[in-house]
């Protein structure tokens, strides 16, 4: 089955700097890669996703990149702000089927230093 | 839309008692997922349903755990008997799974404490 590994487990960056979180997956059939953000005491919420037919996707200060050959995908947050402090989860799925599960990484706790 | 609804939001019970967690998915969604989240083990998928049918329950930790989805708008996760190690936040999520999207929408979670 699919296995998703996520690094680092914790990350502290200065406000205004960039943050990068990296993930690898094992199942070459996975084709949908969402990223979820979970603030303290709240539920996980989707912030951005990418499909395997695209190498990069950007939404304001957030971007995701995907390297299918290496089975790597990454989340990039630029110009970090205090509200970016949260736990971020990457995930992989065989999207497009009528019944597919999402396998989550172990999470990265991002702290933004003022 | 009210989003995914879970009840209760908090549950404190004694070891050995039966616990039932409830979930109402977003109307029109065809898939429902139960997750457990702890500091030690992260976010674990317990079971998921598609069109009310259980598809994969390989994440259910043991026979003490059971889940049902009698109709498209309701699901339960039951723990009987409960143990202190079951203490966690349990999330329900739903999605409309098709070729275009697999986005899962999470409910607010149920924080379970077993003493």
PDB file of C-alpha atoms in Angstrom:
ATOM      1  CA  UNK A   1       0.000   0.000   0.000  1.00  0.00           C
ATOM      2  CA  UNK A   2       0.886   3.663  -0.173  1.00  0.00           C
ATOM      3  CA  UNK A   3       3.327   5.148   2.320  1.00  0.00           C
ATOM      4  CA  UNK A   4       3.904   8.889   2.674  1.00  0.00           C
ATOM      5  CA  UNK A   5       6.928  10.261   4.502  1.00  0.00           C
ATOM      6  CA  UNK A   6       7.135  13.906   5.510  1.00  0.00           C
ATOM      7  CA  UNK A   7      10.076  16.052   6.639  1.00  0.00           C
ATOM      8  CA  UNK A   8      10.872  17.907   8.760  1.00  0.00           C
ATOM      9  CA  UNK A   9       8.647  17.118  11.728  1.00  0.00           C
ATOM     10  CA  UNK A  10       9.166  20.602  13.139  1.00  0.00           C
ATOM     11  CA  UNK A  11      10.215  23.809  11.416  1.00  0.00           C
ATOM     12  CA  UNK A  12      10.831  27.260  12.822  1.00  0.00           C
ATOM     13  CA  UNK A  13      11.359  30.215  10.500  1.00  0.00           C
ATOM     14  CA  UNK A  14      11.642  33.956  10.915  1.00  0.00           C
ATOM     15  CA  UNK A  15       8.595  35.935   9.897  1.00  0.00           C
ATOM     16  CA  UNK A  16       8.990  36.989   6.300  1.00  0.00           C
ATOM     17  CA  UNK A  17      11.278  34.088   5.384  1.00  0.00           C
ATOM     18  CA  UNK A  18      10.268  31.068   3.322  1.00  0.00           C
ATOM     19  CA  UNK A  19       9.335  27.616   4.591  1.00  0.00           C
ATOM     20  CA  UNK A  20       9.666  24.359   2.674  1.00  0.00           C
ATOM     21  CA  UNK A  21       8.130  21.008   3.630  1.00  0.00           C
ATOM     22  CA  UNK A  22       9.011  17.879   1.693  1.00  0.00           C
ATOM     23  CA  UNK A  23       7.220  14.585   1.185  1.00  0.00           C
ATOM     24  CA  UNK A  24       7.865  11.338  -0.612  1.00  0.00           C
ATOM     25  CA  UNK A  25       5.388   8.663  -1.616  1.00  0.00           C
ATOM     26  CA  UNK A  26       5.808   5.023  -2.532  1.00  0.00           C
ATOM     27  CA  UNK A  27       2.945   4.106  -4.881  1.00  0.00           C
ATOM     28  CA  UNK A  28       3.623   5.247  -8.440  1.00  0.00           C
ATOM     29  CA  UNK A  29      -0.119   4.977  -9.142  1.00  0.00           C
ATOM     30  CA  UNK A  30      -0.882   7.889  -6.797  1.00  0.00           C
ATOM     31  CA  UNK A  31      -1.950  10.900  -8.801  1.00  0.00           C
ATOM     32  CA  UNK A  32      -3.532  13.360  -6.357  1.00  0.00           C
ATOM     33  CA  UNK A  33      -1.505  15.181  -3.696  1.00  0.00           C
ATOM     34  CA  UNK A  34      -3.346  17.491  -1.300  1.00  0.00           C
ATOM     35  CA  UNK A  35      -1.892  19.571   1.508  1.00  0.00           C
ATOM     36  CA  UNK A  36      -3.849  20.213   4.678  1.00  0.00           C
ATOM     37  CA  UNK A  37      -3.297  22.839   7.355  1.00  0.00           C
ATOM     38  CA  UNK A  38      -4.385  22.218  10.933  1.00  0.00           C
ATOM     39  CA  UNK A  39      -4.360  25.085  13.386  1.00  0.00           C
ATOM     40  CA  UNK A  40      -4.212  24.353  17.089  1.00  0.00           C
ATOM     41  CA  UNK A  41      -7.462  22.790  18.271  1.00  0.00           C
ATOM     42  CA  UNK A  42      -9.032  22.968  14.824  1.00  0.00           C
ATOM     43  CA  UNK A  43      -9.799  20.523  12.035  1.00  0.00           C
ATOM     44  CA  UNK A  44      -7.477  19.868   9.062  1.00  0.00           C
ATOM     45  CA  UNK A  45      -8.386  22.019   6.064  1.00  0.00           C
ATOM     46  CA  UNK A  46      -7.256  21.734   2.472  1.00  0.00           C
ATOM     47  CA  UNK A  47      -5.001  24.615   1.415  1.00  0.00           C
ATOM     48  CA  UNK A  48      -3.758  23.452  -1.973  1.00  0.00           C
ATOM     49  CA  UNK A  49      -3.577  20.309  -4.058  1.00  0.00           C
ATOM     50  CA  UNK A  50      -1.807  19.124  -7.186  1.00  0.00           C
ATOM     51  CA  UNK A  51      -2.467  16.375  -9.691  1.00  0.00           C
ATOM     52  CA  UNK A  52       0.135  14.281 -11.410  1.00  0.00           C
ATOM     53  CA  UNK A  53      -0.381  15.917 -14.789  1.00  0.00           C
ATOM     54  CA  UNK A  54       0.981  19.174 -13.378  1.00  0.00           C
ATOM     55  CA  UNK A  55       4.493  19.861 -12.106  1.00  0.00           C
ATOM     56  CA  UNK A  56       3.790  23.010 -10.125  1.00  0.00           C
ATOM     57  CA  UNK A  57       0.842  24.951  -8.785  1.00  0.00           C
ATOM     58  CA  UNK A  58       0.767  28.307  -7.049  1.00  0.00           C
ATOM     59  CA  UNK A  59      -1.810  30.146  -4.984  1.00  0.00           C
ATOM     60  CA  UNK A  60      -0.631  33.507  -3.669  1.00  0.00           C
ATOM     61  CA  UNK A  61       2.132  32.768  -1.126  1.00  0.00           C
ATOM     62  CA  UNK A  62       1.757  29.004  -1.349  1.00  0.00           C
ATOM     63  CA  UNK A  63       3.177  26.758  -4.056  1.00  0.00           C
ATOM     64  CA  UNK A  64       3.463  23.011  -4.504  1.00  0.00           C
ATOM     65  CA  UNK A  65       5.875  21.145  -6.745  1.00  0.00           C
ATOM     66  CA  UNK A  66       5.710  17.534  -7.855  1.00  0.00           C
ATOM     67  CA  UNK A  67       8.458  15.297  -9.234  1.00  0.00           C
ATOM     68  CA  UNK A  68       6.743  12.116 -10.377  1.00  0.00           C
ATOM     69  CA  UNK A  69       9.961  10.405 -11.361  1.00  0.00           C
ATOM     70  CA  UNK A  70      11.468  10.811  -7.921  1.00  0.00           C
ATOM     71  CA  UNK A  71       8.083  10.530  -6.167  1.00  0.00           C
ATOM     72  CA  UNK A  72       8.720  13.769  -4.317  1.00  0.00           C
ATOM     73  CA  UNK A  73       6.402  16.681  -3.691  1.00  0.00           C
ATOM     74  CA  UNK A  74       6.937  19.837  -1.696  1.00  0.00           C
ATOM     75  CA  UNK A  75       5.064  22.753  -0.155  1.00  0.00           C
ATOM     76  CA  UNK A  76       6.626  26.198  -0.341  1.00  0.00           C
ATOM     77  CA  UNK A  77       5.344  29.126   1.719  1.00  0.00           C
ATOM     78  CA  UNK A  78       6.890  32.499   0.952  1.00  0.00           C
ATOM     79  CA  UNK A  79       6.816  35.687   3.039  1.00  0.00           C
ATOM     80  CA  UNK A  80       5.660  33.739   6.075  1.00  0.00           C
ATOM     81  CA  UNK A  81       3.275  35.406   8.523  1.00  0.00           C
ATOM     82  CA  UNK A  82       2.274  34.553  12.109  1.00  0.00           C
ATOM     83  CA  UNK A  83      -1.004  33.045  10.892  1.00  0.00           C
ATOM     84  CA  UNK A  84       0.984  30.442   8.961  1.00  0.00           C
ATOM     85  CA  UNK A  85       1.885  28.784  12.279  1.00  0.00           C
ATOM     86  CA  UNK A  86       0.143  25.392  12.222  1.00  0.00           C
ATOM     87  CA  UNK A  87       0.678  21.711  11.512  1.00  0.00           C
ATOM     88  CA  UNK A  88       0.851  20.904   7.809  1.00  0.00           C
ATOM     89  CA  UNK A  89       0.061  17.469   6.390  1.00  0.00           C
ATOM     90  CA  UNK A  90       0.924  16.217   2.957  1.00  0.00           C
ATOM     91  CA  UNK A  91      -1.053  13.343   1.490  1.00  0.00           C
ATOM     92  CA  UNK A  92      -1.267  11.076  -1.523  1.00  0.00           C
ATOM     93  CA  UNK A  93      -4.182   9.364  -3.195  1.00  0.00           C
ATOM     94  CA  UNK A  94      -5.209   7.532  -6.325  1.00  0.00           C
ATOM     95  CA  UNK A  95      -7.653  10.247  -7.240  1.00  0.00           C
ATOM     96  CA  UNK A  96     -10.266   9.862  -9.915  1.00  0.00           C
ATOM     97  CA  UNK A  97     -11.640   6.560  -8.740  1.00  0.00           C
ATOM     98  CA  UNK A  98     -14.996   6.286  -7.065  1.00  0.00           C
ATOM     99  CA  UNK A  99     -13.551   5.033  -3.828  1.00  0.00           C
ATOM    100  CA  UNK A 100     -10.030   5.992  -2.860  1.00  0.00           C
ATOM    101  CA  UNK A 101      -8.449   6.834   0.427  1.00  0.00           C
ATOM    102  CA  UNK A 102      -5.957   9.572   1.204  1.00  0.00           C
ATOM    103  CA  UNK A 103      -2.770   8.545   2.983  1.00  0.00           C
ATOM    104  CA  UNK A 104      -1.430  11.331   5.180  1.00  0.00           C
ATOM    105  CA  UNK A 105       2.137  12.109   6.139  1.00  0.00           C
ATOM    106  CA  UNK A 106       3.070  12.467   9.786  1.00  0.00           C
ATOM    107  CA  UNK A 107       2.798  16.255   9.771  1.00  0.00           C
ATOM    108  CA  UNK A 108       5.141  19.230  10.120  1.00  0.00           C
ATOM    109  CA  UNK A 109       4.697  21.690  12.952  1.00  0.00           C
ATOM    110  CA  UNK A 110       5.582  25.098  11.518  1.00  0.00           C
ATOM    111  CA  UNK A 111       6.326  27.958  13.888  1.00  0.00           C
ATOM    112  CA  UNK A 112       6.807  31.508  12.679  1.00  0.00           C
ATOM    113  CA  UNK A 113       9.130  33.591  14.869  1.00  0.00           C
ATOM    114  CA  UNK A 114       8.226  37.290  15.123  1.00  0.00           C
TER     115      UNK A 114
ATOM    116  CA  UNK B   1     -24.111  24.130   3.974  1.00  0.00           C
ATOM    117  CA  UNK B   2     -23.338  23.365   7.604  1.00  0.00           C
ATOM    118  CA  UNK B   3     -20.369  21.213   6.735  1.00  0.00           C
ATOM    119  CA  UNK B   4     -19.619  17.872   8.352  1.00  0.00           C
ATOM    120  CA  UNK B   5     -21.317  17.612  11.729  1.00  0.00           C
ATOM    121  CA  UNK B   6     -19.969  15.498  14.561  1.00  0.00           C
ATOM    122  CA  UNK B   7     -21.371  14.787  17.996  1.00  0.00           C
ATOM    123  CA  UNK B   8     -20.572  14.895  20.769  1.00  0.00           C
ATOM    124  CA  UNK B   9     -17.722  17.432  20.594  1.00  0.00           C
ATOM    125  CA  UNK B  10     -16.298  16.164  23.865  1.00  0.00           C
ATOM    126  CA  UNK B  11     -16.779  12.844  25.598  1.00  0.00           C
ATOM    127  CA  UNK B  12     -15.364  11.753  28.929  1.00  0.00           C
ATOM    128  CA  UNK B  13     -16.060   8.203  29.960  1.00  0.00           C
ATOM    129  CA  UNK B  14     -14.755   5.522  32.240  1.00  0.00           C
ATOM    130  CA  UNK B  15     -12.793   2.522  31.099  1.00  0.00           C
ATOM    131  CA  UNK B  16     -15.086  -0.309  30.060  1.00  0.00           C
ATOM    132  CA  UNK B  17     -17.983   1.896  28.980  1.00  0.00           C
ATOM    133  CA  UNK B  18     -19.408   1.937  25.470  1.00  0.00           C
ATOM    134  CA  UNK B  19     -18.769   5.061  23.418  1.00  0.00           C
ATOM    135  CA  UNK B  20     -20.666   6.066  20.286  1.00  0.00           C
ATOM    136  CA  UNK B  21     -19.461   8.867  18.037  1.00  0.00           C
ATOM    137  CA  UNK B  22     -21.750  10.288  15.374  1.00  0.00           C
ATOM    138  CA  UNK B  23     -21.209  11.945  12.048  1.00  0.00           C
ATOM    139  CA  UNK B  24     -23.409  13.637   9.475  1.00  0.00           C
ATOM    140  CA  UNK B  25     -21.561  14.124   6.171  1.00  0.00           C
ATOM    141  CA  UNK B  26     -22.092  16.977   3.750  1.00  0.00           C
ATOM    142  CA  UNK B  27     -25.239  16.401   1.730  1.00  0.00           C
ATOM    143  CA  UNK B  28     -24.456  14.887  -1.677  1.00  0.00           C
ATOM    144  CA  UNK B  29     -21.069  13.512  -0.714  1.00  0.00           C
ATOM    145  CA  UNK B  30     -20.556   9.830  -1.508  1.00  0.00           C
ATOM    146  CA  UNK B  31     -17.607   8.948   0.700  1.00  0.00           C
ATOM    147  CA  UNK B  32     -17.130   9.111   4.458  1.00  0.00           C
ATOM    148  CA  UNK B  33     -13.940   8.622   6.448  1.00  0.00           C
ATOM    149  CA  UNK B  34     -13.218   8.100  10.149  1.00  0.00           C
ATOM    150  CA  UNK B  35      -9.812   9.210  11.459  1.00  0.00           C
ATOM    151  CA  UNK B  36      -8.135   9.116  14.853  1.00  0.00           C
ATOM    152  CA  UNK B  37      -5.531  11.713  15.803  1.00  0.00           C
ATOM    153  CA  UNK B  38      -3.030  11.462  18.643  1.00  0.00           C
ATOM    154  CA  UNK B  39       0.305  13.119  19.295  1.00  0.00           C
ATOM    155  CA  UNK B  40       2.106   9.798  19.117  1.00  0.00           C
ATOM    156  CA  UNK B  41       0.482   8.279  16.037  1.00  0.00           C
ATOM    157  CA  UNK B  42      -0.612  11.326  14.056  1.00  0.00           C
ATOM    158  CA  UNK B  43      -3.662  11.176  11.794  1.00  0.00           C
ATOM    159  CA  UNK B  44      -4.742   7.575  11.236  1.00  0.00           C
ATOM    160  CA  UNK B  45      -7.464   6.417   8.850  1.00  0.00           C
ATOM    161  CA  UNK B  46      -9.673   3.925  10.663  1.00  0.00           C
ATOM    162  CA  UNK B  47     -12.311   3.082   8.046  1.00  0.00           C
ATOM    163  CA  UNK B  48     -13.981   4.588   5.030  1.00  0.00           C
ATOM    164  CA  UNK B  49     -17.264   4.118   3.234  1.00  0.00           C
ATOM    165  CA  UNK B  50     -18.287   4.736  -0.350  1.00  0.00           C
ATOM    166  CA  UNK B  51     -22.008   4.923  -1.098  1.00  0.00           C
ATOM    167  CA  UNK B  52     -22.649   3.667   2.458  1.00  0.00           C
ATOM    168  CA  UNK B  53     -20.584   0.512   1.915  1.00  0.00           C
ATOM    169  CA  UNK B  54     -17.426  -0.080   3.969  1.00  0.00           C
ATOM    170  CA  UNK B  55     -14.503  -0.186   1.548  1.00  0.00           C
ATOM    171  CA  UNK B  56     -11.456  -0.463   3.786  1.00  0.00           C
ATOM    172  CA  UNK B  57     -11.479  -1.108   7.535  1.00  0.00           C
ATOM    173  CA  UNK B  58      -7.847  -2.163   7.782  1.00  0.00           C
ATOM    174  CA  UNK B  59      -7.130   0.772  10.067  1.00  0.00           C
ATOM    175  CA  UNK B  60      -9.598  -0.273  12.742  1.00  0.00           C
ATOM    176  CA  UNK B  61      -7.325  -1.111  15.660  1.00  0.00           C
ATOM    177  CA  UNK B  62      -9.201  -4.087  17.048  1.00  0.00           C
ATOM    178  CA  UNK B  63     -12.556  -5.744  17.442  1.00  0.00           C
ATOM    179  CA  UNK B  64     -13.575  -3.255  20.086  1.00  0.00           C
ATOM    180  CA  UNK B  65     -14.048  -0.736  17.284  1.00  0.00           C
ATOM    181  CA  UNK B  66     -16.970  -0.906  14.864  1.00  0.00           C
ATOM    182  CA  UNK B  67     -18.483   1.538  12.382  1.00  0.00           C
ATOM    183  CA  UNK B  68     -21.752   1.690  10.510  1.00  0.00           C
ATOM    184  CA  UNK B  69     -23.298   3.843   7.841  1.00  0.00           C
ATOM    185  CA  UNK B  70     -26.998   2.967   7.643  1.00  0.00           C
ATOM    186  CA  UNK B  71     -27.757   5.735   5.150  1.00  0.00           C
ATOM    187  CA  UNK B  72     -26.089   8.501   3.196  1.00  0.00           C
ATOM    188  CA  UNK B  73     -26.537  11.076   5.933  1.00  0.00           C
ATOM    189  CA  UNK B  74     -25.381   9.298   9.070  1.00  0.00           C
ATOM    190  CA  UNK B  75     -22.505   7.215  10.389  1.00  0.00           C
ATOM    191  CA  UNK B  76     -21.430   5.973  13.803  1.00  0.00           C
ATOM    192  CA  UNK B  77     -18.148   4.816  15.266  1.00  0.00           C
ATOM    193  CA  UNK B  78     -18.536   2.662  18.353  1.00  0.00           C
ATOM    194  CA  UNK B  79     -15.942   1.572  20.883  1.00  0.00           C
ATOM    195  CA  UNK B  80     -16.977  -1.197  23.242  1.00  0.00           C
ATOM    196  CA  UNK B  81     -15.442  -1.578  25.759  1.00  0.00           C
ATOM    197  CA  UNK B  82     -13.411   1.630  25.822  1.00  0.00           C
ATOM    198  CA  UNK B  83      -9.859   1.768  27.185  1.00  0.00           C
ATOM    199  CA  UNK B  84      -7.633   4.690  28.263  1.00  0.00           C
ATOM    200  CA  UNK B  85      -5.456   4.218  25.147  1.00  0.00           C
ATOM    201  CA  UNK B  86      -8.482   5.065  23.002  1.00  0.00           C
ATOM    202  CA  UNK B  87      -8.238   8.667  24.192  1.00  0.00           C
ATOM    203  CA  UNK B  88      -7.784  10.795  21.079  1.00  0.00           C
ATOM    204  CA  UNK B  89      -9.536  13.208  18.770  1.00  0.00           C
ATOM    205  CA  UNK B  90     -11.753  11.380  16.299  1.00  0.00           C
ATOM    206  CA  UNK B  91     -12.461  13.143  13.012  1.00  0.00           C
ATOM    207  CA  UNK B  92     -15.076  12.326  10.456  1.00  0.00           C
ATOM    208  CA  UNK B  93     -14.565  13.579   6.902  1.00  0.00           C
ATOM    209  CA  UNK B  94     -16.644  13.387   3.758  1.00  0.00           C
ATOM    210  CA  UNK B  95     -15.950  13.887   0.077  1.00  0.00           C
ATOM    211  CA  UNK B  96     -17.563  13.753  -3.320  1.00  0.00           C
ATOM    212  CA  UNK B  97     -15.210  11.403  -5.068  1.00  0.00           C
ATOM    213  CA  UNK B  98     -15.148  11.650  -8.816  1.00  0.00           C
ATOM    214  CA  UNK B  99     -12.649  12.171 -11.609  1.00  0.00           C
ATOM    215  CA  UNK B 100     -12.354  15.858 -10.808  1.00  0.00           C
ATOM    216  CA  UNK B 101     -11.908  15.893  -7.049  1.00  0.00           C
ATOM    217  CA  UNK B 102     -11.048  13.925  -3.962  1.00  0.00           C
ATOM    218  CA  UNK B 103     -11.089  16.833  -1.512  1.00  0.00           C
ATOM    219  CA  UNK B 104     -12.036  15.728   1.971  1.00  0.00           C
ATOM    220  CA  UNK B 105     -13.921  18.031   4.303  1.00  0.00           C
ATOM    221  CA  UNK B 106     -13.301  17.372   7.970  1.00  0.00           C
ATOM    222  CA  UNK B 107     -15.747  17.750  10.797  1.00  0.00           C
ATOM    223  CA  UNK B 108     -14.791  19.566  14.022  1.00  0.00           C
ATOM    224  CA  UNK B 109     -13.829  16.306  15.722  1.00  0.00           C
ATOM    225  CA  UNK B 110     -14.812  14.554  18.933  1.00  0.00           C
ATOM    226  CA  UNK B 111     -12.300  14.725  21.751  1.00  0.00           C
ATOM    227  CA  UNK B 112     -12.576  11.428  23.640  1.00  0.00           C
ATOM    228  CA  UNK B 113     -11.082  10.953  27.074  1.00  0.00           C
ATOM    229  CA  UNK B 114     -11.246   7.528  28.678  1.00  0.00           C
ATOM    230  CA  UNK B 115     -10.280   7.474  32.350  1.00  0.00           C
TER     231      UNK B 115
END
